[in-house]
mmCIF file of C-alpha atoms in Angstrom:
data_model
loop_
_atom_site.group_PDB
_atom_site.id
_atom_site.type_symbol
_atom_site.label_atom_id
_atom_site.label_comp_id
_atom_site.label_asym_id
_atom_site.label_seq_id
_atom_site.Cartn_x
_atom_site.Cartn_y
_atom_site.Cartn_z
ATOM 1 C CA MET A 1 71.001 17.294 -99.039
ATOM 2 C CA PRO A 2 68.284 19.412 -97.389
ATOM 3 C CA SER A 3 67.131 18.413 -93.945
ATOM 4 C CA PRO A 4 64.497 15.659 -94.215
ATOM 5 C CA ALA A 5 62.648 17.305 -91.329
ATOM 6 C CA ASP A 6 61.998 20.477 -93.318
ATOM 7 C CA PRO A 7 58.722 20.111 -95.265
ATOM 8 C CA ALA A 8 59.621 23.108 -97.453
ATOM 9 C CA HIS A 9 62.435 21.058 -99.011
ATOM 10 C CA ARG A 10 60.595 17.746 -99.134
ATOM 11 C CA LEU A 11 59.003 16.494 -102.326
ATOM 12 C CA CYS A 12 56.559 13.618 -102.776
ATOM 13 C CA ILE A 13 56.352 12.227 -106.320
ATOM 14 C CA ILE A 14 53.030 10.453 -106.820
ATOM 15 C CA GLY A 15 52.059 8.429 -109.848
ATOM 16 C CA ASP A 16 50.707 5.327 -111.535
ATOM 17 C CA SER A 17 52.643 3.243 -114.086
ATOM 18 C CA HIS A 18 53.900 6.458 -115.731
ATOM 19 C CA LEU A 19 56.002 7.047 -112.633
ATOM 20 C CA GLY A 20 58.568 4.564 -113.970
ATOM 21 C CA SER A 21 59.716 6.817 -116.806
ATOM 22 C CA LEU A 22 60.009 9.795 -114.480
ATOM 23 C CA ARG A 23 62.057 7.746 -112.059
ATOM 24 C CA LEU A 24 64.423 6.696 -114.850
ATOM 25 C CA ALA A 25 64.743 10.324 -115.998
ATOM 26 C CA ILE A 26 65.800 11.307 -112.485
ATOM 27 C CA ASP A 27 68.153 8.336 -112.081
ATOM 28 C CA GLU A 28 69.796 9.119 -115.434
ATOM 29 C CA GLY A 29 70.376 12.741 -114.409
ATOM 30 C CA ARG A 30 67.966 14.171 -116.981
ATOM 31 C CA VAL A 31 65.971 15.923 -114.234
ATOM 32 C CA ASP A 32 67.747 17.669 -111.365
ATOM 33 C CA LEU A 33 65.965 17.405 -108.016
ATOM 34 C CA SER A 34 69.051 17.949 -105.866
ATOM 35 C CA ALA A 35 67.302 20.824 -104.068
ATOM 36 C CA TYR A 36 64.812 18.357 -102.594
ATOM 37 C CA ASP A 37 64.620 15.433 -100.246
ATOM 38 C CA TYR A 38 62.184 13.385 -102.317
ATOM 39 C CA GLU A 39 60.188 10.177 -102.091
ATOM 40 C CA TYR A 40 58.173 8.202 -104.630
ATOM 41 C CA TRP A 41 54.676 6.977 -103.862
ATOM 42 C CA GLY A 42 52.223 5.169 -106.091
ATOM 43 C CA ALA A 43 51.286 1.897 -107.721
ATOM 44 C CA THR A 44 50.559 0.409 -111.125
ATOM 45 C CA GLY A 45 47.324 -0.895 -112.590
ATOM 46 C CA ALA A 46 44.227 -1.253 -110.466
ATOM 47 C CA ASP A 47 46.241 -0.869 -107.251
ATOM 48 C CA PHE A 48 46.646 2.860 -107.990
ATOM 49 C CA ARG A 49 42.881 3.294 -107.604
ATOM 50 C CA ALA A 50 43.201 2.314 -103.948
ATOM 51 C CA MET A 51 44.644 5.765 -103.165
ATOM 52 C CA TRP A 52 42.085 7.593 -101.037
ATOM 53 C CA LEU A 53 41.670 10.663 -98.845
ATOM 54 C CA LYS A 54 40.522 9.955 -95.302
ATOM 55 C CA ASN A 55 40.632 12.174 -92.221
ATOM 56 C CA GLY A 56 42.954 14.576 -93.997
ATOM 57 C CA LYS A 57 45.528 11.912 -94.913
ATOM 58 C CA ILE A 58 46.214 10.153 -98.210
ATOM 59 C CA ILE A 59 45.828 6.454 -97.559
ATOM 60 C CA VAL A 60 45.652 3.134 -99.406
ATOM 61 C CA ARG A 61 42.243 1.744 -98.614
ATOM 62 C CA LYS A 62 42.780 -1.824 -99.848
ATOM 63 C CA PRO A 63 45.121 -3.933 -97.699
ATOM 64 C CA GLU A 64 46.306 -5.938 -100.715
ATOM 65 C CA SER A 65 47.417 -2.721 -102.438
ATOM 66 C CA ARG A 66 49.354 -1.239 -99.518
ATOM 67 C CA GLU A 67 52.417 -3.407 -100.084
ATOM 68 C CA LYS A 68 52.533 -2.199 -103.699
ATOM 69 C CA PHE A 69 52.647 1.454 -102.604
ATOM 70 C CA ALA A 70 55.174 0.634 -99.895
ATOM 71 C CA ALA A 71 57.423 -1.174 -102.386
ATOM 72 C CA ILE A 72 57.488 1.717 -104.853
ATOM 73 C CA ASN A 73 58.133 4.124 -101.997
ATOM 74 C CA GLY A 74 61.091 2.067 -100.799
ATOM 75 C CA ASN A 75 60.652 3.185 -97.179
ATOM 76 C CA GLY A 76 57.502 1.224 -96.426
ATOM 77 C CA ARG A 77 55.226 4.274 -96.497
ATOM 78 C CA THR A 78 51.532 3.363 -96.806
ATOM 79 C CA GLU A 79 50.021 6.805 -96.126
ATOM 80 C CA ILE A 80 50.891 10.472 -96.500
ATOM 81 C CA ASP A 81 50.321 13.164 -93.924
ATOM 82 C CA PRO A 82 50.124 16.352 -96.037
ATOM 83 C CA GLY A 83 52.118 18.268 -93.441
ATOM 84 C CA GLU A 84 55.204 16.153 -94.126
ATOM 85 C CA PHE A 85 55.714 17.613 -97.609
ATOM 86 C CA GLN A 86 55.393 21.107 -99.018
ATOM 87 C CA ASN A 87 55.985 19.972 -102.614
ATOM 88 C CA TYR A 88 54.149 17.387 -104.706
ATOM 89 C CA LEU A 89 54.651 16.146 -108.258
ATOM 90 C CA PHE A 90 51.875 14.008 -109.768
ATOM 91 C CA CYS A 91 52.631 11.963 -112.876
ATOM 92 C CA GLY A 92 50.015 10.319 -115.108
ATOM 93 C CA CYS A 93 47.393 9.606 -112.477
ATOM 94 C CA ARG A 94 44.549 8.710 -114.869
ATOM 95 C CA VAL A 95 44.318 12.178 -116.439
ATOM 96 C CA ASP A 96 44.280 11.003 -120.059
ATOM 97 C CA THR A 97 44.876 13.985 -122.344
ATOM 98 C CA SER A 98 44.170 11.895 -125.461
ATOM 99 C CA GLU A 99 40.593 11.464 -124.306
ATOM 100 C CA PHE A 100 40.126 15.201 -123.692
ATOM 101 C CA PHE A 101 41.767 16.185 -126.974
ATOM 102 C CA GLY A 102 39.980 13.502 -128.971
ATOM 103 C CA GLN A 103 36.496 14.484 -127.846
ATOM 104 C CA HIS A 104 37.011 18.204 -128.415
ATOM 105 C CA LEU A 105 38.799 17.877 -131.749
ATOM 106 C CA GLN A 106 36.207 15.441 -133.100
ATOM 107 C CA ARG A 107 33.440 17.915 -132.278
ATOM 108 C CA GLN A 108 35.431 20.773 -133.778
ATOM 109 C CA PHE A 109 36.351 19.163 -137.096
ATOM 110 C CA ALA A 110 33.651 16.550 -137.720
ATOM 111 C CA ASP A 111 30.613 18.026 -135.987
ATOM 112 C CA LYS A 112 31.615 21.657 -136.633
ATOM 113 C CA ALA A 113 30.533 22.357 -133.063
ATOM 114 C CA TRP A 114 31.738 25.476 -131.265
ATOM 115 C CA TYR A 115 31.233 26.283 -127.614
ATOM 116 C CA SER A 116 31.397 29.327 -125.377
ATOM 117 C CA THR A 117 34.470 29.958 -123.240
ATOM 118 C CA ALA A 118 32.426 29.219 -120.119
ATOM 119 C CA THR A 119 31.328 25.848 -121.501
ATOM 120 C CA LEU A 120 34.864 24.937 -122.509
ATOM 121 C CA ASP A 121 36.163 25.923 -119.072
ATOM 122 C CA LEU A 122 33.520 23.747 -117.433
ATOM 123 C CA SER A 123 34.499 20.806 -119.634
ATOM 124 C CA ALA A 124 38.158 21.176 -118.654
ATOM 125 C CA ARG A 125 37.291 21.322 -114.959
ATOM 126 C CA ALA A 126 35.016 18.314 -115.205
ATOM 127 C CA PHE A 127 37.653 16.331 -117.100
ATOM 128 C CA LEU A 128 40.347 17.014 -114.506
ATOM 129 C CA ALA A 129 38.000 16.434 -111.577
ATOM 130 C CA HIS A 130 37.133 12.959 -112.854
ATOM 131 C CA SER A 131 40.515 11.794 -111.565
ATOM 132 C CA ARG A 132 40.590 11.139 -107.831
ATOM 133 C CA ALA A 133 44.331 11.811 -107.844
ATOM 134 C CA TYR A 134 43.694 15.241 -109.339
ATOM 135 C CA ARG A 135 41.135 16.038 -106.655
ATOM 136 C CA ILE A 136 43.640 14.991 -104.016
ATOM 137 C CA ALA A 137 46.226 17.262 -105.676
ATOM 138 C CA ALA A 138 43.719 20.144 -105.558
ATOM 139 C CA TYR A 139 43.072 19.403 -101.892
ATOM 140 C CA LEU A 140 46.784 19.596 -101.112
ATOM 141 C CA ALA A 141 47.127 22.937 -102.901
ATOM 142 C CA ARG A 142 43.932 24.489 -101.600
ATOM 143 C CA GLU A 143 43.810 23.242 -98.011
ATOM 144 C CA HIS A 144 47.517 22.931 -97.235
ATOM 145 C CA GLY A 145 49.085 25.580 -99.481
ATOM 146 C CA ALA A 146 51.371 22.973 -101.058
ATOM 147 C CA ASN A 147 53.314 23.552 -104.264
ATOM 148 C CA VAL A 148 51.691 21.056 -106.609
ATOM 149 C CA THR A 149 52.776 20.139 -110.138
ATOM 150 C CA PHE A 150 50.777 17.788 -112.348
ATOM 151 C CA ILE A 151 52.029 15.986 -115.465
ATOM 152 C CA PRO A 152 48.964 14.411 -117.095
ATOM 153 C CA THR A 153 49.137 11.232 -119.146
ATOM 154 C CA PRO A 154 50.578 12.308 -122.528
ATOM 155 C CA LEU A 155 49.027 11.829 -125.940
ATOM 156 C CA THR A 156 48.952 8.287 -127.307
ATOM 157 C CA THR A 157 52.095 7.263 -129.194
ATOM 158 C CA ALA A 158 51.764 7.019 -132.978
ATOM 159 C CA ASP A 159 52.611 3.956 -135.086
ATOM 160 C CA ILE A 160 52.730 1.440 -132.247
ATOM 161 C CA VAL A 161 49.348 -0.240 -132.730
ATOM 162 C CA ASP A 162 46.498 0.158 -135.213
ATOM 163 C CA GLN A 163 44.449 2.975 -133.706
ATOM 164 C CA THR A 164 41.583 2.393 -136.184
ATOM 165 C CA GLN A 165 40.566 -0.851 -134.478
ATOM 166 C CA PRO A 166 37.026 -0.833 -133.045
ATOM 167 C CA GLY A 167 36.981 1.183 -129.828
ATOM 168 C CA TRP A 168 40.477 2.584 -130.312
ATOM 169 C CA PHE A 169 41.357 6.251 -130.689
ATOM 170 C CA LEU A 170 40.989 6.755 -134.443
ATOM 171 C CA ASP A 171 37.821 4.677 -134.518
ATOM 172 C CA LEU A 172 36.285 7.043 -131.958
ATOM 173 C CA TYR A 173 37.889 10.337 -133.024
ATOM 174 C CA PRO A 174 39.008 10.079 -136.679
ATOM 175 C CA ALA A 175 38.781 13.834 -137.301
ATOM 176 C CA ALA A 176 41.255 14.625 -134.517
ATOM 177 C CA VAL A 177 44.196 14.139 -136.894
ATOM 178 C CA GLN A 178 43.255 17.441 -138.550
ATOM 179 C CA ALA A 179 44.426 19.386 -135.504
ATOM 180 C CA GLN A 180 47.128 22.003 -135.941
ATOM 181 C CA ALA A 181 49.469 23.513 -133.348
ATOM 182 C CA ALA A 182 47.005 26.337 -132.604
ATOM 183 C CA ASP A 183 44.205 23.845 -131.923
ATOM 184 C CA ARG A 184 46.365 21.902 -129.500
ATOM 185 C CA ALA A 185 47.563 25.086 -127.777
ATOM 186 C CA ALA A 186 43.955 26.165 -127.222
ATOM 187 C CA LEU A 187 43.127 22.868 -125.512
ATOM 188 C CA TRP A 188 46.244 22.999 -123.360
ATOM 189 C CA ARG A 189 45.280 26.519 -122.266
ATOM 190 C CA LEU A 190 41.925 25.205 -121.086
ATOM 191 C CA LEU A 191 43.555 22.528 -118.946
ATOM 192 C CA VAL A 192 46.353 24.736 -117.637
ATOM 193 C CA ARG A 193 44.102 27.566 -116.507
ATOM 194 C CA ALA A 194 41.567 25.179 -114.957
ATOM 195 C CA ALA A 195 44.378 23.578 -112.948
ATOM 196 C CA ALA A 196 45.896 26.960 -112.087
ATOM 197 C CA PHE A 197 42.642 28.048 -110.500
ATOM 198 C CA ASP A 198 42.864 25.005 -108.237
ATOM 199 C CA GLY A 199 46.410 25.994 -107.264
ATOM 200 C CA ILE A 200 48.052 23.387 -109.495
ATOM 201 C CA ARG A 201 50.721 23.853 -112.145
ATOM 202 C CA LEU A 202 49.779 21.512 -114.967
ATOM 203 C CA LEU A 203 52.563 20.916 -117.480
ATOM 204 C CA ASN A 204 51.662 20.720 -121.157
ATOM 205 C CA GLN A 205 53.235 18.208 -123.516
ATOM 206 C CA PRO A 206 56.005 19.850 -125.586
ATOM 207 C CA GLU A 207 54.643 20.719 -129.021
ATOM 208 C CA SER A 208 57.805 19.368 -130.673
ATOM 209 C CA THR A 209 56.860 15.844 -129.552
ATOM 210 C CA VAL A 210 53.488 15.808 -131.367
ATOM 211 C CA THR A 211 52.764 14.260 -134.765
ATOM 212 C CA GLN A 212 49.732 13.413 -136.920
ATOM 213 C CA GLY A 213 47.597 16.038 -135.245
ATOM 214 C CA VAL A 214 47.066 14.395 -131.884
ATOM 215 C CA PHE A 215 49.715 11.713 -131.303
ATOM 216 C CA THR A 216 53.149 11.559 -129.706
ATOM 217 C CA GLU A 217 56.104 10.846 -132.003
ATOM 218 C CA SER A 218 57.089 7.186 -131.769
ATOM 219 C CA ALA A 219 60.684 8.282 -131.058
ATOM 220 C CA TYR A 220 59.483 9.127 -127.537
ATOM 221 C CA ALA A 221 57.941 5.722 -126.824
ATOM 222 C CA ARG A 222 59.275 3.735 -123.895
ATOM 223 C CA ALA A 223 61.957 1.222 -124.859
ATOM 224 C CA GLY A 224 60.433 -1.983 -126.201
ATOM 225 C CA SER A 225 57.017 -0.442 -126.887
ATOM 226 C CA HIS A 226 56.867 -1.657 -130.485
ATOM 227 C CA GLU A 227 57.385 -5.236 -129.306
ATOM 228 C CA THR A 228 54.842 -5.003 -126.467
ATOM 229 C CA GLY A 229 52.292 -2.798 -128.227
ATOM 230 C CA ASP A 230 52.560 -0.135 -125.514
ATOM 231 C CA SER A 231 51.288 3.134 -126.967
ATOM 232 C CA ASP A 232 50.790 4.773 -123.566
ATOM 233 C CA HIS A 233 54.128 5.005 -121.750
ATOM 234 C CA LYS A 234 56.929 7.323 -122.816
ATOM 235 C CA SER A 235 60.704 7.451 -122.552
ATOM 236 C CA PRO A 236 62.737 9.147 -119.787
ATOM 237 C CA ALA A 237 63.848 11.698 -122.399
ATOM 238 C CA PHE A 238 60.213 12.641 -123.021
ATOM 239 C CA VAL A 239 59.505 13.164 -119.329
ATOM 240 C CA ALA A 240 62.637 15.268 -118.970
ATOM 241 C CA MET A 241 61.572 17.448 -121.897
ATOM 242 C CA THR A 242 58.208 18.013 -120.225
ATOM 243 C CA LEU A 243 59.737 19.015 -116.903
ATOM 244 C CA ASN A 244 62.580 21.062 -118.329
ATOM 245 C CA GLN A 245 60.521 23.458 -120.429
ATOM 246 C CA THR A 246 61.101 27.181 -119.920
ATOM 247 C CA PRO A 247 58.489 28.899 -117.692
ATOM 248 C CA THR A 248 56.204 31.091 -119.763
ATOM 249 C CA GLY A 249 53.401 32.447 -117.630
ATOM 250 C CA ALA A 250 51.477 33.180 -114.480
ATOM 251 C CA THR A 251 51.654 31.013 -111.403
ATOM 252 C CA PRO A 252 48.741 29.153 -109.800
ATOM 253 C CA GLN A 253 46.497 31.167 -107.521
ATOM 254 C CA THR A 254 47.348 29.099 -104.437
ATOM 255 C CA GLY A 255 50.002 26.772 -103.145
ATOM 256 C CA THR A 256 53.104 28.998 -103.266
ATOM 257 C CA ASN A 257 55.610 29.087 -100.429
ATOM 258 C CA PRO A 258 58.396 31.680 -100.540
ATOM 259 C CA ALA A 259 60.442 29.628 -98.081
ATOM 260 C CA ALA A 260 60.618 26.666 -100.443
ATOM 261 C CA PRO A 261 63.336 26.100 -103.052
ATOM 262 C CA PRO A 262 62.578 26.997 -106.670
ATOM 263 C CA PRO A 263 59.439 25.145 -107.781
ATOM 264 C CA ILE A 264 59.898 22.038 -109.872
ATOM 265 C CA THR A 265 57.080 23.183 -112.137
ATOM 266 C CA ILE A 266 59.288 24.430 -114.922
ATOM 267 C CA GLY A 267 57.247 25.210 -117.976
ATOM 268 C CA PHE A 268 53.589 25.454 -118.759
ATOM 269 C CA GLN A 269 51.500 27.396 -121.214
ATOM 270 C CA THR A 270 49.091 29.895 -119.750
ATOM 271 C CA GLY A 271 45.813 31.635 -120.349
ATOM 272 C CA ALA A 272 43.457 33.991 -118.572
ATOM 273 C CA GLU A 273 42.249 33.184 -115.093
ATOM 274 C CA ASN A 274 39.349 30.766 -114.936
ATOM 275 C CA PRO A 275 36.263 32.752 -113.868
ATOM 276 C CA LEU A 276 34.436 29.665 -112.634
ATOM 277 C CA LEU A 277 34.540 29.529 -108.849
ATOM 278 C CA PRO A 278 34.284 26.056 -107.256
ATOM 279 C CA GLY A 279 31.321 25.931 -104.882
ATOM 280 C CA PRO A 280 30.664 23.359 -102.133
ATOM 281 C CA ASP A 281 29.156 20.996 -104.697
ATOM 282 C CA SER A 282 32.079 21.270 -107.119
ATOM 283 C CA PRO A 283 33.398 17.874 -108.312
ATOM 284 C CA ILE A 284 36.792 18.564 -106.768
ATOM 285 C CA SER A 285 35.241 19.025 -103.307
ATOM 286 C CA SER A 286 35.123 15.224 -103.023
ATOM 287 C CA ALA A 287 38.346 13.245 -103.275
ATOM 288 C CA THR A 288 36.814 9.824 -102.836
ATOM 289 C CA SER A 289 35.180 8.982 -106.169
ATOM 290 C CA GLY A 290 36.159 8.652 -109.809
ATOM 291 C CA VAL A 291 39.268 6.970 -111.187
#
């Protein structure tokens, strides 16, 4: 086991309720993190929104939520000093890819709307920056040179609940089911290159897990999902597939440390560098708003 005092070999795994499947994948030996001294940190439900950035540290701003973070951590940790870890893995964290895919695919197939590359890049950046956890991840990569990996919330699972109900996915984005592999790859490239500019390795969902244009195969649902109507959370096998993909492209522009062990960010699709430079008023310059 690496020395716990060496930040280069320390990993902090941050997440919301999706952290549970990742934890099971690690416990079951599906994901090998033996090169790291790692800790979990996060919370489920509304408590996750209490994560905040203050005076350069990641804190839990609501006293009633601190015990939830401390319990998941297992060591009583209620705040993170970025200098303690050189490696971070974010899981879920309110970055809902179904929402991003649904909006773009509906415009593409139903509205026949097409946008410039610059507009699409801006939409990807704005989507990611809406998540406070993502902005914190960007802060860690940009300001502290950390190795940061981000697994966004995967596509909604098919055949668990009726998605045509009012306000549900197929009620809002019925044309999204027309998407083909090339359409999905184009959207993943937008997200991956936007994150890469911020120094983050964002991992795409494996194409083999997708069905009906824009859903995840029900085989990858978390155990018991059909009984509980849970179309959001996935199985440990799914998380392992996401992490264990073969690397296929360029690395993020920041956040690399040659002294660290091999990065855990194994596998992401790539595109050209994002030409949009974040100015002082960029959404990601503030880590204290959003979801």
